[in-house]
Coordinates of C-alpha atoms in Angstrom, one line a residue:
M1 CA 0.0 0.0 0.0
A2 CA 2.9 2.4 0.9
E3 CA 4.5 1.5 -2.4
N4 CA 1.4 2.4 -4.2
G5 CA 1.1 5.7 -2.4
E6 CA 4.7 6.6 -3.3
E7 CA 3.9 5.9 -7.0
K8 CA 1.0 8.2 -6.8
L9 CA 3.1 10.9 -5.2
L10 CA 5.7 10.6 -7.9
A11 CA 3.1 10.6 -10.6
V12 CA 1.7 13.9 -9.2
A13 CA 5.1 15.5 -9.1
R14 CA 5.8 14.5 -12.7
H15 CA 2.4 15.9 -13.7
I16 CA 3.1 19.2 -12.1
A17 CA 6.5 19.5 -13.8
K18 CA 5.0 18.6 -17.1
T19 CA 2.2 21.1 -16.7
L20 CA 4.3 24.1 -15.5
G21 CA 7.3 23.5 -17.8
H22 CA 6.9 25.2 -21.1
N23 CA 9.7 23.2 -22.6
E24 CA 11.9 20.1 -21.8
S25 CA 14.6 22.2 -20.1
M26 CA 12.1 24.0 -17.7
A27 CA 10.5 20.7 -16.8
D28 CA 13.9 19.3 -15.9
D29 CA 14.6 22.3 -13.7
I30 CA 11.4 21.9 -11.8
L31 CA 12.2 18.2 -11.2
Q32 CA 15.6 19.2 -9.9
I33 CA 14.0 21.6 -7.4
F34 CA 11.6 18.8 -6.2
S35 CA 14.6 16.5 -5.6
T36 CA 16.3 18.9 -3.2
F37 CA 13.3 19.0 -0.9
D38 CA 12.6 15.3 -0.5
G39 CA 14.7 12.2 -1.1
R40 CA 11.7 10.4 -2.6
F41 CA 11.8 13.0 -5.4
S42 CA 15.3 12.0 -6.6
R43 CA 16.1 12.8 -10.2
E44 CA 16.3 9.1 -11.0
K45 CA 12.9 8.2 -9.5
L46 CA 11.2 11.2 -11.1
S47 CA 12.7 10.5 -14.5
E48 CA 12.0 6.7 -14.6
G49 CA 8.2 7.1 -14.7
Q50 CA 8.0 9.6 -17.6
P51 CA 6.3 8.1 -20.7
G52 CA 8.2 7.1 -23.8
E53 CA 11.7 6.9 -22.4
D54 CA 12.2 3.2 -21.7
G55 CA 10.3 -0.1 -20.9
S56 CA 10.2 0.6 -17.2
T57 CA 7.7 3.5 -17.9
V58 CA 5.2 1.0 -19.3
T59 CA 5.7 -1.1 -16.2
A60 CA 4.8 1.9 -14.0
L61 CA 1.7 2.5 -16.2
E62 CA 0.6 -1.1 -15.9
R63 CA 1.1 -0.9 -12.1
A64 CA -1.1 2.2 -11.9
L65 CA -3.8 0.6 -14.1
N66 CA -3.7 -2.6 -12.0
S67 CA -4.3 -0.5 -8.9
L68 CA -7.1 1.5 -10.5
D69 CA -8.6 -1.7 -12.0
S70 CA -8.8 -3.2 -8.5
Q71 CA -10.6 -0.2 -7.1
I72 CA -13.0 0.3 -10.0
S73 CA -13.8 -3.4 -10.3
R74 CA -14.8 -3.5 -6.7
F75 CA -17.3 -0.6 -7.2
V76 CA -18.6 -1.9 -10.5
A77 CA -19.3 -5.3 -9.0
A78 CA -20.9 -3.9 -5.9
D79 CA -24.5 -5.1 -5.2
Q80 CA -25.4 -2.0 -3.2
P81 CA -25.8 1.5 -4.7
I82 CA -22.5 3.2 -4.6
W83 CA -24.1 6.6 -3.9
A84 CA -25.7 5.2 -0.8
D85 CA -22.4 5.9 1.0
P86 CA -20.8 9.3 0.3
A87 CA -17.3 7.9 1.0
D88 CA -17.8 5.2 -1.6
S89 CA -19.1 7.6 -4.2
A90 CA -16.2 10.0 -3.6
A91 CA -13.6 7.1 -3.9
F92 CA -15.2 5.9 -7.1
L93 CA -15.2 9.3 -8.7
D94 CA -11.6 9.8 -7.6
A95 CA -10.6 6.5 -9.2
I96 CA -12.4 7.5 -12.4
D97 CA -10.7 11.0 -12.4
E98 CA -7.3 9.3 -12.0
L99 CA -8.0 6.9 -14.8
V100 CA -9.0 9.8 -17.1
N101 CA -5.9 11.7 -16.1
I102 CA -3.6 8.8 -16.9
T103 CA -5.2 8.2 -20.2
R104 CA -4.7 11.9 -21.2
E105 CA -1.1 11.9 -19.9
W106 CA -0.1 8.9 -22.0
S107 CA -2.3 9.7 -25.0
H108 CA 0.6 11.4 -26.9
V109 CA 2.6 8.1 -27.0
A110 CA -0.4 5.9 -27.8
N111 CA 1.1 4.8 -31.1
E112 CA 3.8 3.0 -29.2
K113 CA 2.5 -0.6 -29.0
P114 CA 3.0 -1.4 -25.2
V115 CA 1.5 2.0 -24.3
G116 CA -1.3 1.5 -26.8
V117 CA -2.2 -1.9 -25.2
C118 CA -2.3 -0.3 -21.8
L119 CA -4.5 2.6 -23.0
A120 CA -6.9 0.2 -24.7
R121 CA -7.2 -1.6 -21.3
A122 CA -7.7 1.8 -19.6
D123 CA -10.5 2.6 -22.2
E124 CA -12.2 -0.7 -21.4
M125 CA -12.0 0.0 -17.7
L126 CA -13.4 3.5 -18.2
Q127 CA -16.3 2.0 -20.2
Q128 CA -17.1 -0.4 -17.4
A129 CA -16.9 2.5 -14.9
M130 CA -19.2 4.6 -17.1
F131 CA -21.8 1.8 -17.4
R132 CA -21.9 1.7 -13.6
V133 CA -22.1 5.5 -13.3
E134 CA -25.0 5.4 -15.8
E135 CA -26.7 2.8 -13.7
E136 CA -26.1 4.9 -10.6
F137 CA -27.3 8.0 -12.4
R138 CA -30.6 6.4 -13.4
S139 CA -31.1 4.9 -9.9
L140 CA -30.4 8.2 -8.2
M141 CA -32.8 10.0 -10.6
E142 CA -35.5 7.5 -9.7
R143 CA -34.8 7.5 -6.0
G144 CA -34.6 11.3 -5.9
A145 CA -38.1 11.4 -7.6
E146 CA -39.5 8.9 -5.2
S147 CA -38.5 10.9 -2.2
F148 CA -39.6 14.1 -3.9
A149 CA -41.9 16.4 -2.1
V150 CA -43.3 19.5 -3.8
N151 CA -41.1 22.1 -2.1
S152 CA -42.2 25.4 -3.5
H153 CA -42.5 28.9 -2.1
R154 CA -43.9 32.1 -3.3
L155 CA -41.5 34.6 -4.7
D156 CA -42.9 37.4 -2.7
S157 CA -43.4 35.6 0.6
D158 CA -42.1 32.7 2.8
E159 CA -45.4 30.8 2.6
E160 CA -44.8 27.1 1.8
V161 CA -47.1 25.0 -0.4
E162 CA -47.7 21.6 0.9
G163 CA -47.5 18.4 -1.2
D164 CA -50.2 15.8 -1.4
D165 CA -50.3 14.0 1.9
D166 CA -52.0 11.0 0.2
Y167 CA -49.1 10.4 -2.1
D168 CA -48.9 6.8 -3.3
G169 CA -45.2 5.7 -3.5
D170 CA -45.9 3.2 -6.2
Q171 CA -46.8 6.0 -8.6
I172 CA -44.6 8.6 -10.2
P173 CA -44.8 11.8 -8.1
V174 CA -45.8 15.0 -9.8
A175 CA -46.1 18.7 -9.1
Q176 CA -49.5 19.4 -7.7
P177 CA -52.1 21.4 -9.8
L178 CA -51.7 25.1 -8.9
T179 CA -53.5 28.3 -9.9
D180 CA -50.8 30.8 -8.7
Y181 CA -48.0 30.7 -11.3
D182 CA -45.6 32.9 -9.2
L183 CA -43.8 29.8 -7.8
I184 CA -40.5 28.1 -7.7
I185 CA -40.4 24.3 -7.6
D186 CA -37.3 22.3 -6.6
A187 CA -37.8 19.2 -8.8
L188 CA -35.2 17.1 -6.9
P189 CA -33.5 17.5 -3.5
S190 CA -30.4 19.7 -3.7
A191 CA -28.0 17.0 -2.5
T192 CA -29.3 14.7 -5.2
I193 CA -28.8 17.4 -7.8
N194 CA -25.2 17.9 -6.7
D195 CA -24.5 14.1 -7.0
L196 CA -26.1 14.0 -10.4
H197 CA -24.0 16.9 -11.5
E198 CA -20.8 15.1 -10.4
M199 CA -21.8 12.0 -12.3
A200 CA -22.8 13.9 -15.4
K201 CA -19.5 15.8 -15.4
R202 CA -17.6 12.5 -15.5
M203 CA -19.8 10.9 -18.2
L204 CA -19.5 14.0 -20.4
A205 CA -15.7 14.2 -19.9
A206 CA -15.4 10.5 -20.8
G207 CA -17.4 10.9 -24.0
F208 CA -20.6 9.4 -22.6
G209 CA -22.7 12.6 -22.9
K210 CA -25.4 11.1 -25.1
S211 CA -26.0 8.2 -22.7
C212 CA -26.2 10.6 -19.8
S213 CA -28.6 12.9 -21.6
H214 CA -30.7 9.9 -22.7
V215 CA -31.1 8.5 -19.1
Y216 CA -31.8 12.0 -17.7
S217 CA -34.4 12.8 -20.4
A218 CA -36.2 9.5 -20.1
C219 CA -36.6 9.9 -16.3
R220 CA -37.7 13.5 -16.3
R221 CA -39.9 13.2 -19.4
E222 CA -42.0 10.5 -17.6
F223 CA -42.3 12.7 -14.6
L224 CA -43.3 15.8 -16.6
E225 CA -45.8 13.9 -18.8
E226 CA -47.5 12.5 -15.7
S227 CA -47.6 15.9 -14.1
V228 CA -49.3 17.4 -17.2
S229 CA -51.7 14.4 -17.2
R230 CA -52.6 15.1 -13.5
L231 CA -53.5 18.6 -14.5
G232 CA -56.4 17.0 -16.6
L233 CA -54.9 17.4 -20.1
K234 CA -55.6 14.3 -22.2
K235 CA -53.5 13.0 -25.1
L236 CA -55.9 13.6 -28.0
S237 CA -55.2 13.5 -31.7
I238 CA -56.4 16.3 -33.9
E239 CA -59.1 14.0 -35.3
E240 CA -60.3 13.1 -31.8
V241 CA -60.6 16.8 -31.0
H242 CA -62.6 17.5 -34.1
K243 CA -65.0 14.6 -33.4
M244 CA -65.6 15.7 -29.8
P245 CA -69.1 17.1 -29.0
W246 CA -68.9 20.9 -28.5
Q247 CA -69.9 20.8 -24.8
E248 CA -67.2 18.3 -24.0
L249 CA -64.7 20.3 -26.0
E250 CA -65.5 23.4 -24.1
D251 CA -64.6 21.6 -20.9
E252 CA -61.4 20.3 -22.5
I253 CA -60.4 23.8 -23.5
E254 CA -60.8 24.9 -19.9
R255 CA -58.5 22.1 -18.8
W256 CA -56.1 22.9 -21.6
I257 CA -55.8 26.6 -20.5
K258 CA -55.0 25.6 -16.9
S259 CA -52.5 22.9 -18.0
A260 CA -50.8 25.2 -20.5
N261 CA -50.3 27.9 -18.0
V262 CA -49.0 25.6 -15.3
A263 CA -46.7 23.8 -17.8
L264 CA -45.2 27.0 -19.3
R265 CA -45.0 29.0 -16.2
I266 CA -44.0 26.4 -13.6
L267 CA -43.2 23.0 -14.8
F268 CA -41.0 23.8 -17.9
P269 CA -39.0 26.6 -16.1
S270 CA -38.4 24.2 -13.2
E271 CA -37.2 21.5 -15.6
R272 CA -35.0 24.2 -17.3
R273 CA -33.4 25.0 -14.0
L274 CA -32.9 21.4 -13.1
C275 CA -31.1 20.7 -16.4
D276 CA -28.9 23.7 -15.9
R277 CA -27.9 22.5 -12.5
V278 CA -27.3 18.9 -13.4
F279 CA -25.4 19.8 -16.5
F280 CA -23.7 23.0 -15.2
G281 CA -20.7 23.8 -17.3
F282 CA -22.1 21.8 -20.3
S283 CA -24.7 24.1 -21.9
S284 CA -25.1 22.1 -25.0
A285 CA -25.9 18.9 -23.0
A286 CA -28.3 20.9 -20.8
D287 CA -30.1 22.3 -23.8
L288 CA -30.4 19.0 -25.6
S289 CA -31.6 17.2 -22.4
F290 CA -34.2 19.9 -21.7
M291 CA -35.6 19.7 -25.2
E292 CA -35.9 15.9 -25.0
V293 CA -37.6 16.2 -21.6
C294 CA -40.2 18.9 -22.7
R295 CA -40.7 18.1 -26.3
G296 CA -43.5 15.5 -25.8
S297 CA -45.5 17.6 -23.4
T298 CA -45.0 20.8 -25.5
I299 CA -46.2 19.1 -28.7
Q300 CA -49.2 17.8 -26.8
I301 CA -50.1 21.3 -25.7
L302 CA -49.5 22.8 -29.2
N303 CA -51.3 20.0 -31.0
F304 CA -54.5 20.7 -29.1
A305 CA -54.3 24.4 -29.8
D306 CA -53.7 23.6 -33.5
A307 CA -56.7 21.3 -33.5
I308 CA -58.8 24.2 -32.3
A309 CA -57.3 26.5 -34.9
I310 CA -58.0 24.3 -37.9
G311 CA -61.4 23.1 -36.5
S312 CA -64.9 24.2 -37.2
R313 CA -65.5 27.9 -37.8
S314 CA -69.0 27.8 -36.4
P315 CA -69.8 31.3 -34.9
E316 CA -70.7 29.9 -31.4
R317 CA -67.1 28.7 -31.1
L318 CA -65.6 32.2 -31.2
F319 CA -65.4 32.8 -27.5
K320 CA -63.5 29.6 -26.7
V321 CA -61.2 30.1 -29.7
L322 CA -60.5 33.5 -28.3
D323 CA -59.7 32.0 -25.0
V324 CA -57.2 29.7 -26.6
F325 CA -55.7 32.6 -28.7
E326 CA -55.3 34.7 -25.6
T327 CA -53.7 31.9 -23.7
M328 CA -51.2 31.4 -26.5
R329 CA -50.6 35.1 -26.8
D330 CA -50.0 35.5 -23.0
L331 CA -47.6 32.5 -23.0
M332 CA -45.5 33.8 -25.9
G333 CA -43.0 35.3 -23.5
E334 CA -42.7 32.0 -21.7
F335 CA -42.1 30.2 -25.0
E336 CA -39.4 32.7 -25.9
S337 CA -37.6 32.5 -22.6
V338 CA -38.0 28.9 -21.7
F339 CA -37.3 27.6 -25.3
S340 CA -34.5 30.1 -26.1
D341 CA -31.8 27.6 -27.1
Q342 CA -31.0 26.2 -30.6
F343 CA -32.5 22.8 -29.9
C344 CA -35.9 24.3 -29.0
L345 CA -36.0 26.6 -31.9
V346 CA -38.5 24.3 -33.7
L347 CA -40.9 24.3 -30.7
R348 CA -40.7 28.0 -30.3
N349 CA -41.4 28.6 -34.0
E350 CA -44.3 26.1 -34.0
A351 CA -45.9 28.0 -31.0
V352 CA -45.8 31.2 -33.0
T353 CA -47.2 29.6 -36.1
I354 CA -50.1 28.0 -34.2
W355 CA -50.8 31.3 -32.3
K356 CA -51.1 33.1 -35.7
R357 CA -53.3 30.2 -37.0
L358 CA -55.7 30.8 -34.1
G359 CA -55.9 34.5 -35.2
E360 CA -56.8 33.3 -38.7
A361 CA -59.5 31.0 -37.1
V362 CA -61.0 34.0 -35.3
R363 CA -61.2 36.0 -38.6
G364 CA -62.6 32.9 -40.3
I365 CA -65.4 32.7 -37.7
F366 CA -66.4 36.3 -38.4
M367 CA -66.6 35.4 -42.1
E368 CA -68.8 32.4 -41.2
L369 CA -71.1 34.8 -39.2
E370 CA -71.4 36.9 -42.4
N371 CA -72.4 33.8 -44.4
L372 CA -74.9 32.9 -41.7
I373 CA -76.6 36.3 -42.0
R374 CA -76.6 36.1 -45.8
R375 CA -78.1 32.6 -45.8
D376 CA -80.8 33.3 -43.2
P377 CA -84.1 32.7 -45.1
A378 CA -86.7 35.4 -45.6
K379 CA -89.6 33.1 -45.9
A380 CA -91.5 33.2 -42.6
A381 CA -92.6 36.5 -41.2
V382 CA -92.2 37.3 -37.5
P383 CA -95.7 37.6 -36.0
G384 CA -96.8 41.1 -35.3
G385 CA -93.7 42.7 -36.9
G386 CA -91.7 41.9 -33.8
L387 CA -88.0 41.3 -33.2
H388 CA -86.5 38.8 -35.7
P389 CA -84.3 36.0 -34.1
I390 CA -81.4 36.8 -36.4
T391 CA -81.4 40.4 -35.0
R392 CA -81.3 39.2 -31.4
Y393 CA -78.6 36.6 -32.2
V394 CA -76.3 38.9 -34.1
M395 CA -76.5 41.8 -31.7
N396 CA -76.0 39.8 -28.6
Y397 CA -73.2 38.0 -30.3
L398 CA -71.4 41.2 -31.3
R399 CA -71.9 42.7 -27.8
A400 CA -70.4 39.6 -26.2
A401 CA -67.5 39.6 -28.8
C402 CA -66.7 43.3 -27.9
R403 CA -65.9 42.3 -24.4
S404 CA -62.7 40.9 -26.0
R405 CA -62.3 44.1 -28.0
Q406 CA -58.5 44.4 -27.3
T407 CA -57.9 40.9 -28.4
L408 CA -60.1 41.3 -31.5
E409 CA -58.3 44.5 -32.4
Q410 CA -55.0 42.6 -32.3
V411 CA -56.4 39.7 -34.4
F412 CA -57.7 42.0 -37.1
E413 CA -54.6 44.2 -37.2
E414 CA -52.6 41.1 -38.0
S415 CA -54.7 40.5 -41.1
N416 CA -53.8 41.9 -44.5
G417 CA -56.6 44.4 -44.5
V418 CA -56.0 48.2 -44.7
P419 CA -57.9 50.3 -42.1
S420 CA -59.5 53.5 -43.2
K421 CA -58.2 56.8 -41.9
D422 CA -60.6 57.1 -39.0
S423 CA -61.4 53.4 -38.3
T424 CA -59.6 50.3 -37.1
L425 CA -60.0 47.0 -39.0
L426 CA -62.2 45.7 -36.2
T427 CA -64.5 48.8 -36.7
V428 CA -64.6 48.1 -40.4
Q429 CA -65.5 44.4 -39.7
M430 CA -68.3 45.3 -37.2
S431 CA -69.7 48.0 -39.5
W432 CA -69.8 45.5 -42.4
I433 CA -71.7 42.9 -40.3
M434 CA -74.2 45.5 -39.2
E435 CA -74.7 46.5 -42.8
L436 CA -75.3 42.9 -43.8
L437 CA -77.8 42.5 -41.0
E438 CA -79.7 45.6 -42.0
S439 CA -79.8 44.5 -45.7
N440 CA -81.1 41.1 -44.6
L441 CA -83.8 42.7 -42.5
E442 CA -84.8 44.9 -45.4
V443 CA -85.4 41.8 -47.5
K444 CA -87.3 40.1 -44.7
S445 CA -89.6 43.1 -44.3
K446 CA -90.9 42.6 -47.9
V447 CA -92.5 39.4 -46.6
Y448 CA -95.2 41.5 -45.0
K449 CA -98.1 42.4 -47.4
D450 CA -99.2 45.4 -45.2
P451 CA -96.7 48.3 -45.8
A452 CA -97.4 49.6 -42.3
L453 CA -96.4 46.3 -40.7
C454 CA -93.3 46.3 -42.9
Y455 CA -92.2 49.6 -41.4
L456 CA -93.2 48.5 -37.9
F457 CA -90.9 45.5 -38.3
L458 CA -88.0 47.6 -39.5
M459 CA -88.7 50.1 -36.6
N460 CA -88.7 47.3 -34.0
N461 CA -85.5 45.7 -35.3
G462 CA -83.8 49.1 -35.9
R463 CA -84.6 50.2 -32.4
Y464 CA -83.2 47.0 -30.9
I465 CA -80.0 47.3 -32.9
V466 CA -79.4 50.9 -31.8
Q467 CA -80.1 50.1 -28.1
K468 CA -77.7 47.2 -28.1
V469 CA -75.0 49.3 -29.7
K470 CA -75.5 52.2 -27.3
D471 CA -75.5 50.0 -24.2
G472 CA -72.1 48.3 -24.7
D473 CA -68.6 48.5 -26.1
L474 CA -70.0 48.2 -29.6
G475 CA -71.1 51.8 -29.3
S476 CA -67.6 53.2 -28.6
L477 CA -66.4 51.0 -31.5
L478 CA -68.9 52.2 -34.1
G479 CA -69.0 55.7 -32.8
E480 CA -71.6 58.4 -32.0
D481 CA -72.1 59.3 -35.7
W482 CA -73.2 55.7 -36.5
I483 CA -75.7 55.9 -33.6
R484 CA -77.1 59.2 -34.8
K485 CA -77.6 58.0 -38.3
H486 CA -79.4 54.9 -37.2
N487 CA -81.6 56.7 -34.7
A488 CA -82.6 58.9 -37.7
K489 CA -83.4 55.7 -39.6
V490 CA -85.7 54.5 -36.8
R491 CA -87.5 57.8 -36.8
Q492 CA -87.9 57.5 -40.6
Y493 CA -89.5 54.1 -40.2
H494 CA -91.8 55.6 -37.5
S495 CA -92.9 58.3 -39.9
S496 CA -93.4 55.8 -42.7
Y497 CA -95.5 53.6 -40.5
Q498 CA -97.7 56.5 -39.4
R499 CA -98.2 57.8 -42.9
S500 CA -98.9 54.3 -44.3
A501 CA -101.4 53.3 -41.6
W502 CA -103.1 56.5 -40.4
N503 CA -102.9 59.2 -43.0
K504 CA -105.8 57.9 -45.0
M505 CA -107.9 57.9 -41.9
L506 CA -106.7 61.4 -41.0
G507 CA -107.9 62.5 -44.4
L508 CA -111.4 61.5 -43.5
L509 CA -111.4 64.1 -40.7
K510 CA -110.9 67.0 -43.0
V511 CA -114.1 69.1 -43.5
D512 CA -115.0 69.7 -47.2
N513 CA -116.0 73.4 -47.2
T514 CA -116.9 73.2 -50.9
A515 CA -120.0 71.2 -50.2
A516 CA -123.2 73.0 -51.2
G517 CA -125.1 74.3 -48.2
M518 CA -125.6 72.8 -44.7
N519 CA -127.3 69.7 -46.0
G520 CA -124.5 69.0 -48.4
L521 CA -121.9 69.5 -45.8
G522 CA -123.8 67.4 -43.3
K523 CA -124.2 64.5 -45.7
N524 CA -120.5 64.6 -46.5
M525 CA -119.5 64.6 -42.9
K526 CA -121.9 61.8 -42.1
E527 CA -120.3 59.7 -44.8
K528 CA -116.8 60.4 -43.6
L529 CA -117.7 59.6 -40.0
K530 CA -119.1 56.2 -41.1
Q531 CA -115.9 55.5 -43.1
F532 CA -113.7 56.7 -40.2
N533 CA -115.5 54.4 -37.7
V534 CA -115.1 51.4 -39.9
Q535 CA -111.4 52.1 -40.6
F536 CA -110.6 53.0 -37.0
D537 CA -112.3 49.8 -35.8
E538 CA -110.4 47.6 -38.3
T539 CA -107.1 49.3 -37.8
C540 CA -107.2 49.1 -34.0
K541 CA -108.3 45.5 -34.2
V542 CA -105.3 44.6 -36.4
H543 CA -102.7 46.9 -34.8
S544 CA -103.5 45.8 -31.3
T545 CA -102.1 42.4 -32.3
W546 CA -98.9 43.9 -33.6
V547 CA -96.0 44.2 -31.2
V548 CA -93.6 46.9 -30.2
F549 CA -91.1 45.2 -27.9
D550 CA -89.5 48.4 -26.6
E551 CA -91.7 50.1 -24.0
Q552 CA -90.3 53.5 -24.7
L553 CA -90.8 53.2 -28.4
R554 CA -94.4 51.9 -27.8
E555 CA -95.2 54.9 -25.7
E556 CA -93.7 57.2 -28.3
L557 CA -95.8 55.7 -31.0
R558 CA -99.0 56.0 -29.0
I559 CA -98.3 59.6 -28.0
S560 CA -97.5 60.4 -31.7
L561 CA -100.8 58.9 -32.9
A562 CA -102.8 60.7 -30.2
R563 CA -101.3 64.0 -31.2
L564 CA -102.1 63.2 -34.8
L565 CA -105.7 62.0 -34.4
L566 CA -107.2 63.5 -31.3
P567 CA -107.1 67.2 -32.3
A568 CA -108.4 66.4 -35.8
Y569 CA -111.1 64.1 -34.5
G570 CA -112.2 66.5 -31.8
N571 CA -112.5 69.4 -34.4
F572 CA -114.3 67.2 -36.8
I573 CA -117.0 66.0 -34.4
G574 CA -117.3 69.5 -32.9
R575 CA -118.0 70.9 -36.3
F576 CA -120.5 68.1 -37.0
Q577 CA -122.3 68.8 -33.8
N578 CA -122.7 72.4 -34.8
L579 CA -124.7 71.5 -37.9
G580 CA -128.1 72.2 -36.2
D581 CA -130.5 69.4 -35.6
L582 CA -128.4 66.9 -37.7
G583 CA -125.5 67.0 -35.2
K584 CA -127.5 66.9 -32.0
G585 CA -129.2 64.3 -29.9
K586 CA -130.0 60.9 -31.3
N587 CA -129.0 62.0 -34.8
A588 CA -125.5 62.7 -33.6
D589 CA -125.2 59.4 -31.7
K590 CA -126.0 57.5 -34.9
Y591 CA -122.8 58.8 -36.4
I592 CA -120.4 59.7 -33.6
K593 CA -119.4 56.3 -32.3
Y594 CA -116.4 57.4 -30.3
G595 CA -115.7 60.3 -28.1
V596 CA -112.2 61.9 -28.0
E597 CA -111.5 59.9 -24.8
D598 CA -112.6 56.7 -26.5
I599 CA -110.2 57.3 -29.4
D600 CA -107.4 57.9 -26.9
A601 CA -108.2 54.7 -24.9
H602 CA -108.2 52.6 -28.1
I603 CA -104.8 54.1 -29.1
N604 CA -103.4 53.0 -25.7
E605 CA -104.4 49.4 -26.5
L606 CA -102.3 49.3 -29.6
F607 CA -99.1 47.3 -30.1
K608 CA -99.6 45.0 -27.1
G609 CA -99.4 42.0 -29.5
S610 CA -100.9 38.6 -29.4
T611 CA -99.2 35.9 -27.3
T612 CA -97.4 34.6 -30.3
A613 CA -96.2 38.0 -31.4
R614 CA -94.9 38.8 -27.9
K615 CA -92.7 35.7 -28.0

């Protein structure tokens, strides 16, 4: 043992002289200095172990290899984990380091046959050692995970987050589902990470970097994929997503949003940090290992988003597609920072591509909404000229969409359209949909045979449109000028209804002063009263079944009609009653069916609608 220790000491001295000496002369001088301090460092002993000088040097090399072989073989053949005992692991690593140093020291004379044979043996010993290190590396990764407890704390406080007390040791442990993303997770105990780093350093130095990366990636990938699965995200193909019923898909999107946020903000950064610590000093190996660990889970997350992007463009899907778009947008910073290395470039670029594809999907949904409006048939008339379902659907849809106005502005700005001087592309899009809706309602109004009911229908729907625009974000998007113009349209429909339905009746209340004498005038007024009574009865009977959904508009119409009819009717019957005996008593009652109050009461019964019309 003492002899072996002296050989080691001499080898160290020779190594120092070789390292510090810039040439052969300087190395000799350093060896001479060593010999003056200790007899063991005599010039003869120091010189006889230098490679390439004589056969005795090969003997020294063989003795050193024999010693190391004995040590390494003992560890390689051990039944118990080497890293269970810190002293054993340190001795094993020291032996590996010495073997690597000897190989390097003698590599420049490897072409000499005796030395070459020894170096081949050393390489075989190193391989056996690396196989055992790989086995220990894998075992330590697994043992470290098994003893893992979620040890996280908030960045802005000392509050700890407990792990699952019901953890089953037979299953792979995972990070618990969390809603607060401001967290740090230590994926493995610090001591385990240090041991893994020491092993990785030896494997990489010995040329076993790929094996090391493969073992590391396999262990951590399984952990990560199980963690994502625990968050509720299923492994679904694009075809499976497309076949899923919409209600189920909505739930799946909610789970995806949670999983994507936890993965990109907590799990992936934690894996990045773990890789950097295990492979500290070997950035390329760290980058490659991280990519291999996260690639499967990242592709799973991206594939789901892509399935949503290329799926159905049905209008009711807009809001969930917007949720996926916003999630991807908000995570772009994480994709850029976490996947910043060359190996992850493909994943980073794919994330950007799918995010843009989701924007295209949103624009496509608006195109489908336009088609839905165009295709909506104009066959069946809405009872009583009431609110058409397409009006209610489109306006509520646009109001809801405008709650995501900022996102929609971004989506449409990324299209190839050119905004006008005073409008954004979203404003142009919304204005166009409103124009399509109005044109569609104009066509639908032609279904009514009665022109008055046609105008009432347009008035009802126009008023609803304006109210929905004024009461939400849609108003600020379309602007005050748009609202003023469409209020004017509603007033025009009001005037057209009144003119169409009541002007003829109003004409009957005009006194014909050209009639010859009192008898001629009286006869003319009697005839007009008869016609008025018939027309008023018929109009009130019909118009009372028509509907005006807006209470304020209904009241405005009634007041307008009262102002139109009551003065004219009051004047007319007053004049009739002044025609002597013809306009008094029983004679007057035969022709004056309604008093002014009666006319007013009948007007107040208009536009209540039948049960069907009110629906």
